Amino acid sequence: MFWPILFTLQAVCTSVAQAMQHYPAAWGHYDVCKSQIYTEEGLAWDYMACQPEATDMTKYLRVALDPPNITCGDPPETYCALENPYMCNNECDADTEELAHPPGLMFDFEGRNPTTFWQSTSWKKYPKPLQVNITLSWNKTIELTDDIVITFESGRPEQMVLEKSLDYGRTWTPYQFYATDCLDAFTMEPKTVNDLTQHTLLDIICTEDYSRGYVWKNDKTVRFEIKARFALFAGPRLHNMASLYGQLDTTKNLRDFFTITDLRIKLLKPATGATMVDENNLSRYFYAISDIKVQGRCKCNLHANSCVFDKGKLGCECEHNTTGPDCSRCKRHYHGRAWSVGSYLPIPKGTANICIPSNHGPVPRVCDNAMLRCQNGGTCHHHERCHCAPGFTGVLCERVRCQGPGECDDQLSGRAVLHHRPTGRQLLLSLVATLLSIVSLC
């Protein structure tokens, strides 16, 4: 009677496997928070470190410009091309949809032609600096997973700073400086991300790679290289993620470096394309951004695999008996031990560090992967107990399980134990365990 159930479960597993094929590869890393397993005590939860899928975080941000009236179009204005001061056919008018360039166009879908973009007013108040702060806020802690890419429709700025905040915009620290001349602009020696090492990864550098004035075909983007920094630990193709996860797990400064609540783009000097500004044609000088890409995930302290956007706010859907926007505290009545961030280690499941009920008291450390190893193929479960392989029992799975009289006579001599032919009840239990294993795999 069990075979129809087995075939049904196989069909379910096949359907689940086919559905999972549609998820991106990034979904495969720490995407499950818990699963059911079969132990000698029966069904139990096996908890794992987990995190949400990486996604396009620009869908959830708020943008603010300073000064607030820096966007072009009020009053309407005509602009000239940087490369050709006599080509003055670009008009900006905030009251005409086709000619308006509001900030939201930095984050819209870029599949249309012509490209949509935000644009500032021109440098009509020269020699007063034309400076703009573009602040991106999430009201949530997020972890960056890919390069920040800013695509300019105008020439790239000759001076720019990318800054980050970890406290919702109260304080700011620089991520990177950009200039055509780093020494002149910021009194910093020019460097590139390739100059960084594992020991200098957190250094703030000034680069001249992204500040050429003219708009060449492939010279519209400004990058902050996240993946190149990951590669210092994970290798050029990020094939050794275990090494990177190990570093993120043990080095708080490294984790914090890739964590933000806000980003700020400080545009300090527009592209001029020459050493001298043409004061007779200041409509050539302005900022225009067609796209900003920020790839990342909600920070949930490895206690959630899902993050929801509800009523204009991002929040983790916490597991492991944790709560809060970042799953950064234990739920009520689950203070049996102090809250702790989850751990990527050991690879690949990590350690959940779940919150336990308050009446459990302190949890003894029964086993680990060093001195107190589970024996005979057993596995250590949250340092609390060993899950023993079939046929073994004991605190550390050190004893052979006795099934009947005479079966343990050889234990003291160290010889293998020969079991009798399994009974019908044992076959039934074995089949149930198999079925439960299939369910857990699903």
Short mmCIF file of C-alpha atoms in Angstrom, two decimals:
data_model
loop_
_atom_site.label_atom_id
_atom_site.label_comp_id
_atom_site.label_asym_id
_atom_site.label_seq_id
_atom_site.Cartn_x
_atom_site.Cartn_y
_atom_site.Cartn_z
CA MET A 1 0.00 0.00 0.00
CA PHE A 2 3.03 2.23 0.34
CA TRP A 3 4.02 2.15 -3.34
CA PRO A 4 1.25 4.53 -4.50
CA ILE A 5 2.40 6.99 -1.81
CA LEU A 6 6.00 6.60 -2.97
CA PHE A 7 5.10 7.24 -6.61
CA THR A 8 3.03 10.29 -5.59
CA LEU A 9 5.95 11.72 -3.63
CA GLN A 10 8.26 11.10 -6.59
CA ALA A 11 5.88 13.04 -8.82
CA VAL A 12 5.77 15.91 -6.31
CA CYS A 13 9.58 15.98 -6.13
CA THR A 14 9.82 16.05 -9.93
CA SER A 15 7.39 18.99 -10.11
CA VAL A 16 9.30 20.89 -7.43
CA ALA A 17 12.62 20.24 -9.19
CA GLN A 18 11.23 21.48 -12.50
CA ALA A 19 9.85 24.61 -10.82
CA MET A 20 13.17 25.32 -9.15
CA GLN A 21 14.92 25.34 -12.52
CA HIS A 22 13.29 28.72 -13.22
CA TYR A 23 15.04 30.40 -10.29
CA PRO A 24 18.33 32.18 -10.96
CA ALA A 25 21.58 30.57 -9.84
CA ALA A 26 21.97 33.11 -7.03
CA TRP A 27 18.94 31.53 -5.34
CA GLY A 28 21.01 28.46 -4.51
CA HIS A 29 23.09 30.06 -1.73
CA TYR A 30 21.65 29.77 1.79
CA ASP A 31 18.11 29.92 0.49
CA VAL A 32 16.53 27.48 3.00
CA CYS A 33 16.12 28.36 6.70
CA LYS A 34 14.98 24.96 7.96
CA SER A 35 13.99 21.50 6.80
CA GLN A 36 12.43 18.48 8.45
CA ILE A 37 14.63 15.49 9.18
CA TYR A 38 13.96 12.08 10.71
CA THR A 39 15.83 11.32 13.95
CA GLU A 40 15.62 8.53 16.46
CA GLU A 41 13.18 10.71 18.39
CA GLY A 42 11.03 11.22 15.29
CA LEU A 43 10.55 14.21 13.00
CA ALA A 44 12.65 17.26 13.92
CA TRP A 45 13.60 20.60 12.40
CA ASP A 46 17.10 21.06 11.06
CA TYR A 47 17.89 24.80 11.09
CA MET A 48 20.30 26.47 8.65
CA ALA A 49 21.68 29.93 8.02
CA CYS A 50 19.65 31.64 5.30
CA GLN A 51 19.46 34.91 3.38
CA PRO A 52 17.15 36.50 0.78
CA GLU A 53 17.80 36.35 -2.93
CA ALA A 54 19.86 39.19 -4.42
CA THR A 55 17.76 41.57 -6.53
CA ASP A 56 17.59 45.03 -8.09
CA MET A 57 17.38 47.28 -5.03
CA THR A 58 16.52 50.44 -7.00
CA LYS A 59 12.89 49.22 -7.04
CA TYR A 60 12.61 49.99 -3.32
CA LEU A 61 14.51 53.25 -2.81
CA ARG A 62 13.56 56.89 -2.26
CA VAL A 63 15.62 59.52 -4.07
CA ALA A 64 16.30 63.07 -2.88
CA LEU A 65 18.24 65.85 -4.63
CA ASP A 66 20.07 68.70 -3.00
CA PRO A 67 19.55 71.48 -3.91
CA PRO A 68 15.93 70.45 -4.55
CA ASN A 69 15.49 72.83 -7.50
CA ILE A 70 18.52 71.50 -9.39
CA THR A 71 16.49 69.53 -11.96
CA CYS A 72 16.20 71.27 -15.34
CA GLY A 73 12.99 72.53 -16.92
CA ASP A 74 11.73 75.22 -14.55
CA PRO A 75 12.14 77.57 -16.33
CA PRO A 76 12.60 75.77 -19.68
CA GLU A 77 16.14 75.70 -20.96
CA THR A 78 17.99 74.76 -24.16
CA TYR A 79 21.25 72.80 -23.98
CA CYS A 80 24.21 72.46 -26.31
CA ALA A 81 26.31 69.36 -26.92
CA LEU A 82 29.60 69.19 -25.04
CA GLU A 83 31.47 68.07 -28.16
CA ASN A 84 29.86 70.72 -30.42
CA PRO A 85 28.89 74.09 -28.86
CA TYR A 86 26.89 74.96 -32.00
CA MET A 87 24.59 71.92 -31.68
CA CYS A 88 21.95 73.40 -29.34
CA ASN A 89 18.77 71.44 -29.96
CA ASN A 90 18.17 69.74 -26.60
CA GLU A 91 15.33 71.36 -24.70
CA CYS A 92 14.22 70.67 -21.13
CA ASP A 93 10.72 71.73 -20.03
CA ALA A 94 9.27 70.41 -16.76
CA ASP A 95 5.69 71.12 -17.93
CA THR A 96 5.98 69.00 -21.11
CA GLU A 97 6.18 65.23 -20.49
CA GLU A 98 8.27 64.53 -23.60
CA LEU A 99 10.80 67.22 -22.63
CA ALA A 100 10.89 66.73 -18.86
CA HIS A 101 13.80 64.96 -17.10
CA PRO A 102 12.70 64.24 -13.50
CA PRO A 103 14.81 62.16 -11.03
CA GLY A 104 12.64 59.05 -11.44
CA LEU A 105 14.04 58.55 -14.95
CA MET A 106 17.32 57.41 -13.40
CA PHE A 107 15.60 54.19 -12.30
CA ASP A 108 13.08 53.37 -15.05
CA PHE A 109 13.30 50.55 -17.56
CA GLU A 110 15.86 51.46 -20.23
CA GLY A 111 14.38 49.47 -23.08
CA ARG A 112 12.86 52.49 -24.82
CA ASN A 113 14.39 54.67 -27.49
CA PRO A 114 15.44 57.43 -27.04
CA THR A 115 17.00 56.82 -23.62
CA THR A 116 15.29 58.48 -20.68
CA PHE A 117 17.40 60.41 -18.17
CA TRP A 118 17.45 62.90 -15.32
CA GLN A 119 19.15 66.20 -16.12
CA SER A 120 20.37 69.09 -14.00
CA THR A 121 20.24 72.78 -14.75
CA SER A 122 23.21 74.10 -16.75
CA TRP A 123 26.27 75.78 -15.23
CA LYS A 124 24.70 79.21 -15.74
CA LYS A 125 26.01 80.49 -12.35
CA TYR A 126 29.65 79.83 -13.22
CA PRO A 127 32.18 80.34 -11.59
CA LYS A 128 30.06 79.25 -8.60
CA PRO A 129 30.45 75.42 -8.48
CA LEU A 130 27.71 73.31 -10.03
CA GLN A 131 27.27 70.68 -7.32
CA VAL A 132 24.50 68.14 -6.73
CA ASN A 133 23.89 65.55 -4.02
CA ILE A 134 21.78 62.56 -5.12
CA THR A 135 20.75 60.53 -2.04
CA LEU A 136 19.32 57.01 -2.36
CA SER A 137 17.58 55.76 0.79
CA TRP A 138 16.10 52.36 1.61
CA ASN A 139 15.11 52.84 5.28
CA LYS A 140 16.51 49.33 5.65
CA THR A 141 19.94 47.77 5.99
CA ILE A 142 20.98 46.08 2.73
CA GLU A 143 24.03 44.10 1.62
CA LEU A 144 25.59 44.87 -1.76
CA THR A 145 26.19 41.85 -4.01
CA ASP A 146 27.29 43.41 -7.33
CA ASP A 147 28.90 46.54 -8.77
CA ILE A 148 27.18 49.90 -8.36
CA VAL A 149 26.89 51.26 -11.90
CA ILE A 150 25.95 54.87 -12.79
CA THR A 151 25.34 55.57 -16.48
CA PHE A 152 25.68 59.20 -17.62
CA GLU A 153 23.89 60.60 -20.64
CA SER A 154 26.15 63.63 -20.52
CA GLY A 155 29.90 63.54 -20.11
CA ARG A 156 31.02 61.83 -16.92
CA PRO A 157 31.83 64.21 -14.06
CA GLU A 158 35.38 65.45 -13.72
CA GLN A 159 35.01 65.27 -9.94
CA MET A 160 32.66 63.01 -7.99
CA VAL A 161 32.44 61.19 -4.65
CA LEU A 162 30.37 58.10 -3.81
CA GLU A 163 29.44 57.96 -0.12
CA LYS A 164 27.63 55.46 2.11
CA SER A 165 25.69 55.59 5.35
CA LEU A 166 25.05 52.79 7.82
CA ASP A 167 22.78 54.81 10.11
CA TYR A 168 20.00 56.02 7.81
CA GLY A 169 21.79 59.14 6.62
CA ARG A 170 22.87 60.53 9.99
CA THR A 171 26.58 60.09 9.23
CA TRP A 172 28.42 59.50 5.95
CA THR A 173 31.73 57.93 4.95
CA PRO A 174 33.30 57.93 1.47
CA TYR A 175 33.23 54.76 -0.63
CA GLN A 176 35.37 56.09 -3.49
CA PHE A 177 36.64 59.32 -5.08
CA TYR A 178 36.57 59.94 -8.85
CA ALA A 179 38.47 62.65 -10.74
CA THR A 180 40.34 63.43 -13.93
CA ASP A 181 43.23 64.46 -11.64
CA CYS A 182 43.09 62.86 -8.17
CA LEU A 183 46.05 64.82 -6.82
CA ASP A 184 44.59 68.15 -7.87
CA ALA A 185 41.00 67.41 -6.83
CA PHE A 186 41.44 65.42 -3.60
CA THR A 187 45.22 65.39 -2.88
CA MET A 188 45.16 61.60 -3.32
CA GLU A 189 47.38 59.39 -5.43
CA PRO A 190 45.36 57.78 -8.24
CA LYS A 191 44.69 54.06 -7.87
CA THR A 192 42.46 51.38 -9.32
CA VAL A 193 40.69 48.44 -7.71
CA ASN A 194 43.44 46.23 -9.14
CA ASP A 195 45.89 47.91 -6.76
CA LEU A 196 43.99 46.59 -3.74
CA THR A 197 44.94 43.43 -1.83
CA GLN A 198 43.23 41.38 0.86
CA HIS A 199 44.94 43.60 3.44
CA THR A 200 44.01 46.92 1.78
CA LEU A 201 40.52 46.03 0.52
CA LEU A 202 38.89 48.50 2.93
CA ASP A 203 41.09 51.40 1.79
CA ILE A 204 39.28 54.38 0.26
CA ILE A 205 40.87 55.19 -3.11
CA CYS A 206 40.63 57.86 -5.78
CA THR A 207 40.44 56.57 -9.34
CA GLU A 208 40.84 58.36 -12.67
CA ASP A 209 39.39 55.44 -14.67
CA TYR A 210 35.85 56.85 -14.91
CA SER A 211 36.28 60.60 -15.34
CA ARG A 212 37.09 61.21 -19.00
CA GLY A 213 35.18 64.29 -20.10
CA TYR A 214 33.91 63.47 -23.59
CA VAL A 215 31.09 61.05 -24.25
CA TRP A 216 32.81 58.19 -26.05
CA LYS A 217 30.72 55.20 -27.05
CA ASN A 218 31.84 52.99 -24.16
CA ASP A 219 32.70 55.70 -21.66
CA LYS A 220 29.36 56.56 -20.09
CA THR A 221 29.52 54.46 -16.93
CA VAL A 222 31.02 55.07 -13.52
CA ARG A 223 31.47 51.99 -11.33
CA PHE A 224 32.10 51.06 -7.75
CA GLU A 225 33.56 47.58 -8.12
CA ILE A 226 32.02 45.17 -5.61
CA LYS A 227 32.82 41.92 -7.42
CA ALA A 228 36.49 42.81 -7.94
CA ARG A 229 36.74 43.24 -4.18
CA PHE A 230 34.93 39.92 -3.59
CA ALA A 231 37.44 38.31 -5.98
CA LEU A 232 40.33 39.14 -3.66
CA PHE A 233 39.02 36.30 -1.47
CA ALA A 234 36.85 34.24 -3.82
CA GLY A 235 39.15 34.20 -6.86
CA PRO A 236 38.81 35.92 -10.27
CA ARG A 237 35.64 34.05 -11.23
CA LEU A 238 34.25 33.97 -7.67
CA HIS A 239 34.61 30.19 -7.69
CA ASN A 240 35.79 30.01 -4.06
CA MET A 241 32.83 31.59 -2.29
CA ALA A 242 33.57 29.50 0.80
CA SER A 243 36.68 31.62 1.38
CA LEU A 244 34.70 34.85 0.98
CA TYR A 245 31.91 33.65 3.28
CA GLY A 246 34.51 32.66 5.85
CA GLN A 247 35.99 36.16 5.79
CA LEU A 248 32.57 37.83 5.98
CA ASP A 249 31.73 35.56 8.91
CA THR A 250 34.78 36.44 10.97
CA THR A 251 35.56 40.05 9.99
CA LYS A 252 32.89 42.56 11.03
CA ASN A 253 34.61 45.48 9.27
CA LEU A 254 34.47 43.55 6.00
CA ARG A 255 30.76 42.80 6.43
CA ASP A 256 30.05 46.42 7.27
CA PHE A 257 32.00 47.62 4.22
CA PHE A 258 29.47 45.98 1.90
CA THR A 259 26.46 46.98 4.05
CA ILE A 260 24.52 50.24 3.64
CA THR A 261 21.26 51.96 4.47
CA ASP A 262 21.83 54.90 2.09
CA LEU A 263 24.07 55.90 -0.82
CA ARG A 264 24.98 59.45 -1.80
CA ILE A 265 26.38 60.53 -5.16
CA LYS A 266 28.16 63.89 -4.83
CA LEU A 267 28.56 65.48 -8.25
CA LEU A 268 31.22 68.16 -7.77
CA LYS A 269 32.27 69.25 -11.25
CA PRO A 270 30.64 68.49 -14.63
CA ALA A 271 32.51 67.35 -17.71
CA THR A 272 34.11 70.26 -19.55
CA GLY A 273 36.13 68.44 -22.17
CA ALA A 274 38.90 71.04 -21.97
CA THR A 275 41.17 72.76 -19.50
CA MET A 276 39.19 76.01 -19.64
CA VAL A 277 35.46 76.52 -19.25
CA ASP A 278 33.81 78.30 -22.19
CA GLU A 279 32.07 81.14 -20.34
CA ASN A 280 30.30 82.20 -23.55
CA ASN A 281 28.45 78.90 -23.81
CA LEU A 282 27.68 77.61 -20.32
CA SER A 283 24.68 75.59 -21.57
CA ARG A 284 27.21 72.90 -22.59
CA TYR A 285 27.92 72.01 -18.96
CA PHE A 286 25.44 69.98 -16.90
CA TYR A 287 24.84 66.52 -15.41
CA ALA A 288 22.56 63.90 -16.94
CA ILE A 289 22.11 60.33 -15.61
CA SER A 290 20.15 57.71 -17.53
CA ASP A 291 20.50 54.73 -15.18
CA ILE A 292 21.67 53.69 -11.71
CA LYS A 293 22.09 50.02 -10.82
CA VAL A 294 22.33 48.80 -7.22
CA GLN A 295 22.21 45.02 -6.77
CA GLY A 296 21.88 43.62 -3.27
CA ARG A 297 19.73 41.89 -0.69
CA CYS A 298 18.02 42.76 2.57
CA LYS A 299 20.28 42.21 5.53
CA CYS A 300 18.50 39.70 7.77
CA ASN A 301 21.50 38.47 9.82
CA LEU A 302 21.16 35.02 8.18
CA HIS A 303 17.78 34.50 9.88
CA ALA A 304 15.44 34.93 6.86
CA ASN A 305 15.29 33.90 3.22
CA SER A 306 12.60 36.39 2.24
CA CYS A 307 12.21 40.16 2.38
CA VAL A 308 8.91 41.89 1.68
CA PHE A 309 8.07 45.44 0.56
CA ASP A 310 4.92 46.48 2.39
CA LYS A 311 3.47 49.98 2.86
CA GLY A 312 6.59 51.52 1.38
CA LYS A 313 9.00 49.70 3.69
CA LEU A 314 11.29 46.69 3.35
CA GLY A 315 11.33 44.08 6.10
CA CYS A 316 12.73 40.60 6.62
CA GLU A 317 10.31 37.69 7.12
CA CYS A 318 12.22 36.36 10.10
CA GLU A 319 12.74 32.69 10.96
CA HIS A 320 14.69 31.00 13.78
CA ASN A 321 12.39 32.61 16.41
CA THR A 322 13.83 36.06 15.64
CA THR A 323 12.06 39.35 14.94
CA GLY A 324 12.65 42.96 13.87
CA PRO A 325 13.28 44.58 10.46
CA ASP A 326 16.73 42.90 10.32
CA CYS A 327 15.84 39.85 12.50
CA SER A 328 18.21 41.39 15.04
CA ARG A 329 16.53 40.24 18.26
CA CYS A 330 14.80 37.20 19.72
CA LYS A 331 11.02 36.95 19.78
CA ARG A 332 9.18 37.32 23.06
CA HIS A 333 9.52 34.20 25.23
CA TYR A 334 12.56 33.07 23.20
CA HIS A 335 15.39 34.44 25.32
CA GLY A 336 16.79 31.11 26.52
CA ARG A 337 20.14 32.34 25.21
CA ALA A 338 21.40 35.63 23.85
CA TRP A 339 20.49 36.55 20.28
CA SER A 340 23.29 35.92 17.79
CA VAL A 341 23.78 36.53 14.08
CA GLY A 342 23.70 33.39 11.95
CA SER A 343 26.95 32.00 10.59
CA TYR A 344 27.97 31.03 7.05
CA LEU A 345 30.15 28.33 8.59
CA PRO A 346 30.44 25.44 8.24
CA ILE A 347 29.91 25.50 4.49
CA PRO A 348 27.41 24.87 2.89
CA LYS A 349 24.57 25.05 5.47
CA GLY A 350 26.11 27.36 8.04
CA THR A 351 24.85 27.65 11.62
CA ALA A 352 21.43 29.10 12.36
CA ASN A 353 22.03 30.18 15.99
CA ILE A 354 18.30 30.06 16.62
CA CYS A 355 16.62 31.72 19.57
CA ILE A 356 15.29 29.13 22.04
CA PRO A 357 12.40 29.28 24.53
CA SER A 358 13.15 31.19 27.70
CA ASN A 359 12.42 28.21 29.98
CA HIS A 360 15.05 26.01 28.34
CA GLY A 361 17.89 27.52 30.34
CA PRO A 362 21.51 27.42 29.17
CA VAL A 363 22.25 25.01 26.33
CA PRO A 364 25.18 22.61 27.02
CA ARG A 365 27.71 22.14 24.26
CA VAL A 366 27.34 18.41 23.63
CA CYS A 367 29.25 18.18 20.35
CA ASP A 368 31.25 20.19 17.83
CA ASN A 369 33.45 19.58 14.79
CA ALA A 370 36.72 19.73 16.70
CA MET A 371 37.21 17.90 20.03
CA LEU A 372 33.69 16.56 20.62
CA ARG A 373 33.09 14.92 17.26
CA CYS A 374 30.06 12.71 16.65
CA GLN A 375 31.34 9.22 15.90
CA ASN A 376 30.43 6.47 13.43
CA GLY A 377 29.06 8.85 10.80
CA GLY A 378 26.93 10.93 13.17
CA THR A 379 26.43 14.66 12.61
CA CYS A 380 26.42 17.44 15.24
CA HIS A 381 23.11 19.35 15.41
CA HIS A 382 23.55 22.94 16.69
CA HIS A 383 26.13 21.69 19.23
CA GLU A 384 23.18 20.26 21.18
CA ARG A 385 23.03 16.60 20.12
CA CYS A 386 24.42 14.10 17.66
CA HIS A 387 22.23 12.74 14.90
CA CYS A 388 23.50 9.15 14.78
CA ALA A 389 23.78 7.00 11.70
CA PRO A 390 21.48 3.93 11.60
CA GLY A 391 22.68 1.23 13.96
CA PHE A 392 24.45 3.55 16.43
CA THR A 393 23.42 5.35 19.59
CA GLY A 394 24.91 7.20 22.57
CA VAL A 395 25.67 10.85 23.30
CA LEU A 396 28.42 10.85 20.64
CA CYS A 397 27.06 7.85 18.65
CA GLU A 398 29.81 5.79 20.24
CA ARG A 399 27.73 2.61 20.85
CA VAL A 400 26.20 0.08 18.51
CA ARG A 401 22.43 0.01 18.88
CA CYS A 402 21.24 -3.35 20.26
CA GLN A 403 18.24 -4.81 18.42
CA GLY A 404 17.80 -7.98 20.48
CA PRO A 405 19.43 -10.52 22.81
CA GLY A 406 22.97 -11.48 21.83
CA GLU A 407 23.41 -8.77 19.27
CA CYS A 408 25.79 -6.69 21.41
CA ASP A 409 28.04 -9.51 22.59
CA ASP A 410 30.87 -8.41 20.29
CA GLN A 411 30.82 -4.71 21.11
CA LEU A 412 33.54 -4.92 23.75
CA SER A 413 35.89 -6.80 21.44
CA GLY A 414 35.41 -4.25 18.67
CA ARG A 415 34.15 -6.79 16.11
CA ALA A 416 31.32 -5.96 13.71
CA VAL A 417 27.84 -6.89 14.77
CA LEU A 418 25.78 -9.23 12.57
CA HIS A 419 22.09 -8.36 12.66
CA HIS A 420 19.28 -10.83 12.23
CA ARG A 421 17.01 -10.66 9.26
CA PRO A 422 14.77 -7.60 9.73
CA THR A 423 11.25 -8.18 10.96
CA GLY A 424 8.13 -6.94 9.20
CA ARG A 425 7.88 -4.08 11.71
CA GLN A 426 11.49 -3.08 10.99
CA LEU A 427 10.85 -3.14 7.23
CA LEU A 428 7.80 -0.93 7.79
CA LEU A 429 9.84 1.56 9.84
CA SER A 430 12.57 1.55 7.20
CA LEU A 431 10.06 2.32 4.46
CA VAL A 432 8.53 5.15 6.53
CA ALA A 433 12.00 6.61 7.06
CA THR A 434 12.62 6.43 3.31
CA LEU A 435 9.35 8.22 2.60
CA LEU A 436 10.21 10.93 5.13
CA SER A 437 13.63 11.36 3.56
CA ILE A 438 12.01 11.90 0.18
CA VAL A 439 9.68 14.50 1.70
CA SER A 440 12.62 16.36 3.26
CA LEU A 441 14.45 16.35 -0.07
CA CYS A 442 11.45 17.97 -1.67
#
